[in-house]
Every structure is written in structure tokens, then in C-alpha cells.
Short mmCIF file of C-alpha atoms and ligand atoms in Angstrom, two decimals:
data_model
loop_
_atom_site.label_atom_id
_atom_site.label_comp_id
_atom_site.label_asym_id
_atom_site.label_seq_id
_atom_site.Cartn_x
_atom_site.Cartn_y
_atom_site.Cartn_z
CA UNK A 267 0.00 0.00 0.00
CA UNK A 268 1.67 3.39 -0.80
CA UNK A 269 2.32 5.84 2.22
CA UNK A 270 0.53 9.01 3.01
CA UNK A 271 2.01 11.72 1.29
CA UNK A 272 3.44 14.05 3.90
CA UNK A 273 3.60 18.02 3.94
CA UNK A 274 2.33 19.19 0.43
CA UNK A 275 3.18 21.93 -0.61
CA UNK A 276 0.91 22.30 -4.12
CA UNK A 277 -1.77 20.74 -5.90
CA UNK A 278 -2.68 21.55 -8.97
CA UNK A 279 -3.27 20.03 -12.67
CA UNK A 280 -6.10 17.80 -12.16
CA UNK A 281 -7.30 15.56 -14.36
CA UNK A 282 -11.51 14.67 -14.68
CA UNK A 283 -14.42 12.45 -14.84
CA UNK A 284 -17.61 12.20 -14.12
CA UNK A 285 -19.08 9.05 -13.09
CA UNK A 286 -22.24 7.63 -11.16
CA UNK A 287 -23.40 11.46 -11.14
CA UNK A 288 -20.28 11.86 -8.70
CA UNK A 289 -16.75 13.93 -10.33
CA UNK A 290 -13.92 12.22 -9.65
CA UNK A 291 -9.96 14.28 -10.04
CA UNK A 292 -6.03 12.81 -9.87
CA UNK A 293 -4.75 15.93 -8.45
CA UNK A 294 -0.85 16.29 -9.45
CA UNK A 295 0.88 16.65 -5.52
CA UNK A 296 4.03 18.01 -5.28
CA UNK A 297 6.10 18.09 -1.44
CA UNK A 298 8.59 19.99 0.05
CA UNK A 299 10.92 17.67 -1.35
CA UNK A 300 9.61 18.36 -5.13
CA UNK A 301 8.37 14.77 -4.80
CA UNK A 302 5.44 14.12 -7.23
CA UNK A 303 2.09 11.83 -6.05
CA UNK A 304 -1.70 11.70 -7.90
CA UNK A 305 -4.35 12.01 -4.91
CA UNK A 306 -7.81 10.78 -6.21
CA UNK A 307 -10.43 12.90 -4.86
CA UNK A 308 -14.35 12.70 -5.15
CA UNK A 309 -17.15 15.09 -4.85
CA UNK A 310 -19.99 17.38 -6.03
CA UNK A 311 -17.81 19.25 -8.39
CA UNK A 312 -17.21 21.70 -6.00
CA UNK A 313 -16.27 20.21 -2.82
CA UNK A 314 -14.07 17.30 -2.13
CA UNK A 315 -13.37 14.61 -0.50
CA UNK A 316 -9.80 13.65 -0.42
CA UNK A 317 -8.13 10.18 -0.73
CA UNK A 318 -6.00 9.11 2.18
CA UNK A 319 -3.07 8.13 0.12
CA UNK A 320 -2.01 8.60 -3.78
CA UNK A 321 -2.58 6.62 -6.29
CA UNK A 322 -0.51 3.29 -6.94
CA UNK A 323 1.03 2.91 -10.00
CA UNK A 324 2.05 -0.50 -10.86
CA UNK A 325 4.18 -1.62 -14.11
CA UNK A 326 6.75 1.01 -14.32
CA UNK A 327 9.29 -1.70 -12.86
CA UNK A 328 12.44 -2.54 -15.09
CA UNK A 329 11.71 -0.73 -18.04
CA UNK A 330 13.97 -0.32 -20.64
CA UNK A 331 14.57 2.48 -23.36
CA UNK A 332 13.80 0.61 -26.60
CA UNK A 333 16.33 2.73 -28.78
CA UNK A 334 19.40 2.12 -26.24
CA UNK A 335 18.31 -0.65 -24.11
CA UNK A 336 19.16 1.30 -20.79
CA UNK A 337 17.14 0.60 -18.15
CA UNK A 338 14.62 3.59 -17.37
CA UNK A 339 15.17 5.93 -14.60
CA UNK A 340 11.48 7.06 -13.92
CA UNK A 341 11.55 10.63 -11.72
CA UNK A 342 7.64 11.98 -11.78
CA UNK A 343 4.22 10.63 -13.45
CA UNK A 344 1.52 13.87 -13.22
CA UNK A 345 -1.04 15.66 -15.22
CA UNK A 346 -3.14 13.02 -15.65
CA UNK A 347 -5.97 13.16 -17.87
CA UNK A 348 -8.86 10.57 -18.00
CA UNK A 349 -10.99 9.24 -20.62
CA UNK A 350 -14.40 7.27 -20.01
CA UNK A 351 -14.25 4.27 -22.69
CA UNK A 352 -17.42 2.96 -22.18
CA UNK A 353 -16.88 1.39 -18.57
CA UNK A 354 -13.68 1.46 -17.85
CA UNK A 355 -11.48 4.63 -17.10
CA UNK A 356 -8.39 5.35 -18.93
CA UNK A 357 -5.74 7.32 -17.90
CA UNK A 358 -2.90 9.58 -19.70
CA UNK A 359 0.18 11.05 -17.95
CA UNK A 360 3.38 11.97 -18.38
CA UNK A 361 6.17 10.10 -17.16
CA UNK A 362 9.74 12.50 -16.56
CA UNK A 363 12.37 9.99 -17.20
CA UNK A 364 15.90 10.44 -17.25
CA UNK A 365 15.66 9.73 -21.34
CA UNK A 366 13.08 12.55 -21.36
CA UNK A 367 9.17 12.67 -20.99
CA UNK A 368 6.95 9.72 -22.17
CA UNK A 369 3.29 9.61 -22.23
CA UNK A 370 1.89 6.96 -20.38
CA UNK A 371 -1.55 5.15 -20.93
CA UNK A 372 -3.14 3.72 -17.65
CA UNK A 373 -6.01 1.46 -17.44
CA UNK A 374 -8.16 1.83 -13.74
CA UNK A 375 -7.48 -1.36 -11.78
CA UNK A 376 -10.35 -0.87 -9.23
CA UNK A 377 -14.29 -1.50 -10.10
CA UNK A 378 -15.49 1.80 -10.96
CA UNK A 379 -18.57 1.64 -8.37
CA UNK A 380 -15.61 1.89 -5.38
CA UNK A 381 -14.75 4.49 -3.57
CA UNK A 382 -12.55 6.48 -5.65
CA UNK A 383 -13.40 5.10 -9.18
CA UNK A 384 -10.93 2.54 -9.43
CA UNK A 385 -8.91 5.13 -9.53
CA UNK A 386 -6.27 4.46 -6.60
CA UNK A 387 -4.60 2.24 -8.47
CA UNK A 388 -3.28 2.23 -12.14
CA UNK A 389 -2.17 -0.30 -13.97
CA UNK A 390 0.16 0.85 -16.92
CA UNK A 391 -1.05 -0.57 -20.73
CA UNK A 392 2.13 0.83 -22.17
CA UNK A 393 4.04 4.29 -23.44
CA UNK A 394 2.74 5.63 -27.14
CA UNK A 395 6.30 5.55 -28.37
CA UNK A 396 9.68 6.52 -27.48
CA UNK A 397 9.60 10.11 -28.14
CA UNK A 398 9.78 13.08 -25.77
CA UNK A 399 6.23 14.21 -25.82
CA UNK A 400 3.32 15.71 -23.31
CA UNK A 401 -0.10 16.68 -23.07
CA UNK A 402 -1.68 13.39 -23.83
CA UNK A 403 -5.07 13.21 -23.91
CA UNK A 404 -7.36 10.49 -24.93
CA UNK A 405 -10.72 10.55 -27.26
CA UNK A 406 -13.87 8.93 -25.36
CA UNK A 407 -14.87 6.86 -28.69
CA UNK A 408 -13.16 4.72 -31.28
CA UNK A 409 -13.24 6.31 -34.44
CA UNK A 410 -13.42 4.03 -37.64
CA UNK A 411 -12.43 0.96 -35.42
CA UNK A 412 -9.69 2.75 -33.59
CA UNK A 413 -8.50 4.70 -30.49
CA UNK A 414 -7.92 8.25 -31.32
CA UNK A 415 -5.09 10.59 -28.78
CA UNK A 416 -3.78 13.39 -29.61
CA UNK A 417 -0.34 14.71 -28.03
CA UNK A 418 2.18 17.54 -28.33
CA UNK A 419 5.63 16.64 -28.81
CA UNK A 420 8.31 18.42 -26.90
CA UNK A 421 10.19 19.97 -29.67
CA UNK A 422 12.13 23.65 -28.04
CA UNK A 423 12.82 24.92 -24.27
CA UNK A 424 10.46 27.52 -22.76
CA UNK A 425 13.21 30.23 -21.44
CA UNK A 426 14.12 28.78 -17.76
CA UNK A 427 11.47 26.16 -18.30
CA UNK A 428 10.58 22.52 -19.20
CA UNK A 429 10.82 21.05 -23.06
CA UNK A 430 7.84 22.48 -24.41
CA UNK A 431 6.00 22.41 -28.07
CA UNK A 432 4.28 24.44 -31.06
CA UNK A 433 2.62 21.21 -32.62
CA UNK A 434 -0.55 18.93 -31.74
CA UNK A 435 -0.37 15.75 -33.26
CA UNK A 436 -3.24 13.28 -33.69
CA UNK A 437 -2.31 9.16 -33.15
CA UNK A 438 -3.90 6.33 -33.43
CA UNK A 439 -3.82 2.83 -31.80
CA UNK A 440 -5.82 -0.75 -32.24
CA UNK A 441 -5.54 -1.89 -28.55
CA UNK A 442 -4.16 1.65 -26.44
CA UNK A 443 -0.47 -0.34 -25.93
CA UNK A 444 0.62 0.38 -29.68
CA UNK A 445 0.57 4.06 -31.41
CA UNK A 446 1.23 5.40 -34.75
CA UNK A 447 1.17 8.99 -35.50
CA UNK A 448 -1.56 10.69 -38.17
CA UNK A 449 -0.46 13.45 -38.52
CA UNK A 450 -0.54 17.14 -37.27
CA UNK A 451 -3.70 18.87 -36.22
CA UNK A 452 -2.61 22.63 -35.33
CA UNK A 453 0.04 25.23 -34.72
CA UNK A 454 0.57 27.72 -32.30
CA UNK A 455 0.09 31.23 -33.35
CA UNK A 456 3.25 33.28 -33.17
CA UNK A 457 3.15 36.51 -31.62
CA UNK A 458 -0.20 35.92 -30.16
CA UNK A 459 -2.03 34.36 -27.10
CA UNK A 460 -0.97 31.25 -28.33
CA UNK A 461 2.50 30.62 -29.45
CA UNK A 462 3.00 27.24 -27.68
CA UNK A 463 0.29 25.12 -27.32
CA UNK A 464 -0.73 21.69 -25.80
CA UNK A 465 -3.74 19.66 -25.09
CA UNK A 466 -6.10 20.38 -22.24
CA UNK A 467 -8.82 17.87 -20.95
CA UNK A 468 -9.93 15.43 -23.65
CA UNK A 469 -12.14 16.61 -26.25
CA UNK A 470 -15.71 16.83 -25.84
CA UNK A 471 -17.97 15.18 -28.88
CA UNK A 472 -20.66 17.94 -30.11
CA UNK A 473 -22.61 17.72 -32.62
CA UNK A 474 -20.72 21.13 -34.10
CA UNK A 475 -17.44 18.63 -33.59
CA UNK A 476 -15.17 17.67 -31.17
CA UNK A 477 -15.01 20.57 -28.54
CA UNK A 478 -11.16 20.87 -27.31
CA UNK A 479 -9.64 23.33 -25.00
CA UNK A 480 -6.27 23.23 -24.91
CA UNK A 481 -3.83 25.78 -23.31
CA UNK A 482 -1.41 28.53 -25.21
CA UNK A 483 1.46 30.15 -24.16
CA UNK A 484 2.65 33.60 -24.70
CA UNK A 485 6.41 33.66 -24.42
CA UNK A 486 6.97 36.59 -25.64
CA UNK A 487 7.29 38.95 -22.36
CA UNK A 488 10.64 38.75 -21.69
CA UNK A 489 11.10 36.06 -19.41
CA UNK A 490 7.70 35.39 -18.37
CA UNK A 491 5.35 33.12 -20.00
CA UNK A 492 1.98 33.94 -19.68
CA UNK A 493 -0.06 30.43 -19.54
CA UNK A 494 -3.38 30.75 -20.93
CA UNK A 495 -6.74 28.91 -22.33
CA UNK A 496 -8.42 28.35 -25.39
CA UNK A 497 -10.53 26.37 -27.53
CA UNK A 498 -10.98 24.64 -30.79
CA UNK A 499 -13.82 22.02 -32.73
CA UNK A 500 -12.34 19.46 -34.47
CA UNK A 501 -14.10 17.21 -36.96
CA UNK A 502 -15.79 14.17 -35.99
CA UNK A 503 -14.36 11.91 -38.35
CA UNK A 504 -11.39 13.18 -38.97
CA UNK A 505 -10.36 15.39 -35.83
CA UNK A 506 -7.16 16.20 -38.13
CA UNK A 507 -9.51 19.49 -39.35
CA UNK A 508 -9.93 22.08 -37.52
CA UNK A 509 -13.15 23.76 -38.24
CA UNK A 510 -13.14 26.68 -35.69
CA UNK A 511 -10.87 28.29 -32.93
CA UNK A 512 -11.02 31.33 -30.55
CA UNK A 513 -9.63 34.18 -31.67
CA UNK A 514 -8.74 35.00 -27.97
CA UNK A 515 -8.30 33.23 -25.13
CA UNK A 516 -10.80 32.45 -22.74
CA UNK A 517 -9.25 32.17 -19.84
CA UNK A 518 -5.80 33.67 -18.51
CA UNK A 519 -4.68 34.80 -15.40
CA UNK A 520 -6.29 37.75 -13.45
CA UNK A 521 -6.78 36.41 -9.91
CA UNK A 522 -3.95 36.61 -7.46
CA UNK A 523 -3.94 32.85 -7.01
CA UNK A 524 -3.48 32.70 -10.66
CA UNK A 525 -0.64 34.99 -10.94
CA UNK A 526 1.54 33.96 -7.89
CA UNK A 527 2.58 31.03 -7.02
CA UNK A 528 5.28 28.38 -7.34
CA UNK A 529 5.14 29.40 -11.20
CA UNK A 530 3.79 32.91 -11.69
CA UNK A 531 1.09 33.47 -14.55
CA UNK A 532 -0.49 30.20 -15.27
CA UNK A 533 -3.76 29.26 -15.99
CA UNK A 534 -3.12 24.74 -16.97
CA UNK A 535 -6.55 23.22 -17.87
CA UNK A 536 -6.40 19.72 -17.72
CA UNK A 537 -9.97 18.67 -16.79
CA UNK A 538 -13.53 18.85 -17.91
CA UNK A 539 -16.97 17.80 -17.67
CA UNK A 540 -19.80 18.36 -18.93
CA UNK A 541 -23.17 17.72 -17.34
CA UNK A 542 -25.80 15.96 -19.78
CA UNK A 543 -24.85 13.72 -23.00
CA UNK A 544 -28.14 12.95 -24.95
CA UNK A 545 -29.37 9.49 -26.63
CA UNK A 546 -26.50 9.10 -28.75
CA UNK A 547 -23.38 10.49 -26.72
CA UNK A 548 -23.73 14.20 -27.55
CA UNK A 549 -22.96 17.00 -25.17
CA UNK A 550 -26.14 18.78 -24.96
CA UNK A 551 -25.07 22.62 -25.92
CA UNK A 552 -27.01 23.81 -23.13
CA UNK A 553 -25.17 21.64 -20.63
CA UNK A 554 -23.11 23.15 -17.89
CA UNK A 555 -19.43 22.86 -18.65
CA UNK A 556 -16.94 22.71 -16.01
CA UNK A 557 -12.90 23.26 -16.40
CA UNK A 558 -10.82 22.08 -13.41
CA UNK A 559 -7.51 23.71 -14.22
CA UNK A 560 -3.87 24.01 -12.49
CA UNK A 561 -3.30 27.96 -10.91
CA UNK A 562 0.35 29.25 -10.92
CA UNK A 563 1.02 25.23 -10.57
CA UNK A 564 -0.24 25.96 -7.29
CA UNK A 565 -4.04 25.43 -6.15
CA UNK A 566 -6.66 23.93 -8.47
CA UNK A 567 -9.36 26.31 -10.07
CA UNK A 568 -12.92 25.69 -11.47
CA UNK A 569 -14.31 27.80 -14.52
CA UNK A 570 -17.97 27.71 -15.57
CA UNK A 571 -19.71 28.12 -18.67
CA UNK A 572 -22.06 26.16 -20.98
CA UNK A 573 -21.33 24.01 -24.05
CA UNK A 574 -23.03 26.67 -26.20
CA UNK A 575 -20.82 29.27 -24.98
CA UNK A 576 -17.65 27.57 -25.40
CA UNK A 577 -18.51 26.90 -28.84
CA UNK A 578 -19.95 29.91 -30.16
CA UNK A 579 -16.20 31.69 -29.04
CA UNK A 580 -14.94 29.37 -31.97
CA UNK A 581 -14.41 31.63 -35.33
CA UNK A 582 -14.41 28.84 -37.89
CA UNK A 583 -10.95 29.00 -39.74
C1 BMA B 81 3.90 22.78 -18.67
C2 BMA B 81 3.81 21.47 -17.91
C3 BMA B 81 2.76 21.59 -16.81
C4 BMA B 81 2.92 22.85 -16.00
C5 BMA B 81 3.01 24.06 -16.92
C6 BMA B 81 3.21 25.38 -16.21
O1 BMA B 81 4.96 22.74 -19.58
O2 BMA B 81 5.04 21.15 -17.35
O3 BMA B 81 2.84 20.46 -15.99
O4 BMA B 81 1.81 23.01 -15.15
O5 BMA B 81 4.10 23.85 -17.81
O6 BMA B 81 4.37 25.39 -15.44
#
């Protein structure tokens, strides 16, 4: 059993689901140590209820890079996002090895009626590739017989930062352990908002498309990047097109909780639900939507709006 996680010092980056009409996070913990641990929590939506001890990963045991054969040093798993594939819950993080980061794909080992989901404990399916990549996030349907992710590849360094990326890709997969890559989906914009970008929560199916947010970042104030949210509708079938995106942002930084913290200015999206799917699995536009997001990697916020809303910011492109 893994051991209480002792003196935290932030929580932030939470990944989603809703489930049994309960919503259910994996709240990245860091100590005073810079330790990482996921905490499950469960709740309302608004208040929670949190886990006695963090999640237990198992499989990450003697793992080897495939290019060099050297065994894997793993240092942190967080951000993790989940996916509800019919009944199970799947789970996407990234995993800082000393090779680089790798995304992760985690299947919930518990039943999903228990206490936290099945989400205590994680059993590991496999890593999409060997690349240094991030901001995995998994589509809630098959599409034409096969399991859709899209991720950002961690192509430059952010000034004083992590390995960071322009590009969202789109991948595909028969049986989650085995990926290929598509091909891209979009840029960032430079000189705006949006320069870098990455995935947010997993995508939303509408019936104007797949509703993403994802998060930009403006590095272009010397020294300080300025984290930031925004979203885009992708096509059903092929979520390669992009049929709309915001202009602006929609969400960025204002409150002090947002702006200080143990990194200043960030705004890190990373969960979502949505409150009523009709007959055949669409959000209904007039559904509550509801964005748990990471706060100067600090606290965890909650925005509110409606599907509608979040889609009619979308300028098609
Ligand atoms: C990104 C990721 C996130 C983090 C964010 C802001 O590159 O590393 O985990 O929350 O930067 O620091």
C-alpha cells in the first residue's frame, strides 16, 4: 500500500471524470521535497473529499529504453488526464524519465462503483512511443475501429522552463499499448495568445465537432510566460480538421492565485466535464461545462460556462 504523502506543498493540474453522477480528479501533488504523487479525490464538483493516500502505480518496474536498451530511470508521473471508454477509465500522464518525458496510458485497476473510481490504483497498458512528448489526452470513442489521442511533442525549451511544443499531433492505436502517429492537427500562433500550445482535458464530442480546450502560451514577455486557455472544434471523423478556434483566449490569469505562485502566470486546464450527453453520446449545448484547471502550478481552479458558450467563441478558420 503506498504511504501518506506528507507536507504538500501544491496541488494543482487535475485531471476529470464524471461518473455515477459523482466527479472524480487525480490531483498532481508536489512536497517539500519536489516529490510528485496523484491524490484521487471525489465530490460534487465543487467540494471534495480527499483520498488518504495517492494513487498506486504498478508496471513502471524494469523498463527499458527501446532505442538504447538502458534501463529507465522514472523521476515523476503527473497531469493526468482521464478518458471514459465505455466502462472502464483510462488514464494519460506523463512520465519524466531520465531519457526525457513519455506519455503513459493507464487502465483503472479498481471497479469503478468503489470508492474512488478505481482510480487508486493504475495499472500501466504501455508508453505511445519513445519520443519526448506531453499533453496526452485520450478521445472517449473509437473512431473508424480505432483509439484516437492526440499529443504535443516536446520539440524547443520555454526560457528557464521545461521542453515544451508548437505542434498537436493526432495518433492512433488498435488496442491503447501500440501508437502510430496521423499526422498534425494545429500550430501555435506566433506573436499571439498562443504561441505554444498543448492539449487540455480530452475533447468533448458535439454535434458542431469535437469541442477541445487546450492551453497557449505567450512567451513573448521577456522572461515570463503567460499560460493561458483556449478552444478549438475538431471534426468528428477526422479530428485532423480544424473547423473553428477562438480568436482569444478564454481564460488567462487575473486572480492573485493565478498569478503567484510556485510558477507565476499560469492558468493549466487539464480537466472537464460536462453535465448531460443525450441518446446518442452528444454534449447537450445547453449543458453546464466545467474546467478544473492548475493555478500558478499551485491550487486547483474551477471555470464555468455552458457548451453553447464555449462553442460559439470558436471563429471557424
Ligand atoms: C507545462 C507542464 C505543466 C505545468 C506548466 C506550467 O509545460 O510542465 O505540468 O503546469 O508547464 O508550469
Amino acid at each position: 500500500m503506498s504511504p501518506h504523502v506528507i507536507d504538500p506543498s501544491s496541488v494543482f493540474n487535475p485531471g476529470a471524470v464524471q461518473h455515477n453522477g459523482k466527479t472524480f480528479l487525480l490531483l498532481r501533488v508536489q512536497t517539500r521535497g519536489r516529490r510528485t504523487f496523484t491524490v484521487p479525490a471525489r465530490g460534487d464538483g465543487f467540494t471534495f473529499k480527499v483520498a488518504k493516500r495517492p494513487v498506486e502505480y504498478s508496471g513502471l518496474e524494469n523498463l527499458v529504453d527501446p532505442d538504447t536498451g538502458a534501463q529507465l530511470v522514472i523521476h515523476h508521473v503527473y497531469d493526468a488526464r482521464i478518458t471514459a471508454l465505455d466502462d472502464n477509465l483510462v488514464v494519460v500522464t506523463a512520465v519524466d524519465t531520465d531519457q526525457g518525458c513519455r506519455l503513459a496510458i493507464w487502465q483503472a485497476v479498481g471497479k469503478p462503483q468503489a470508492g474512488f473510481a478505481g482510480l487508486n490504483e493504475l495499472e500501466l497498458i504501455g508508453f505511445t512511443d519513445n519520443r519526448d512528448t506531453r499533453n496526452g489526452v485520450l478521445f472517449p470513442t473509437m473512431i473508424d475501429g480505432r483509439y484516437l489521442m492526440l499529443d504535443r511533442p516536446n520539440d524547443r525549451r520555454s526560457s528557464g522552463g521545461p521542453s515544451t511544443g508548437r505542434g498537436i499531433l493526432l495518433l492512433a492505436s488498435d488496442d491503447l499499448a501500440h501508437w502510430k502517429e496521423l499526422g498534425p492537427v494545429m500550430t501555435g500562433r506566433p506573436h499571439y495568445w498562443d504561441e505554444l500550445i498543448g492539449s487540455g482535458p480530452p475533447p468533448v464530442k458535439t454535434r458542431e465537432g469535437w469541442l477541445h480546450i487546450y492551453h497557449g502560451v505567450a512567451t513573448h514577455f521577456l522572461g515570463a510566460n503567460l499560460y493561458q486557455a483556449g478552444a478549438v472544434l475538431l471534426d468528428l471523423e477526422d479530428p485532423r480538421r480544424v473547423l473553428a478556434r477562438t480568436r482569444d483566449n478564454l481564460l488567462e490569469p487575473r486572480e492573485t492565485w493565478e498569478m503567484t505562485g510556485q510558477v507565476p502566470n499560469v492558468v493549466f486546464p487539464t480537466g472537464l466535464t460536462v453535465a448531460e450527453t443525450d441518446d446518442e453520446g452528444f454534449a447537450v449545448t445547453s449543458s453546464e461545462l466545467r474546467l478544473y484547471y492548475g493555478a500558478a502550478d499551485t491550487v486547483v481552479g474551477l471555470a464555468v460556462s455552458t457548451v453553447a458558450e464555449v462553442i460559439a467563441a470558436c471563429e471557424s478558420t
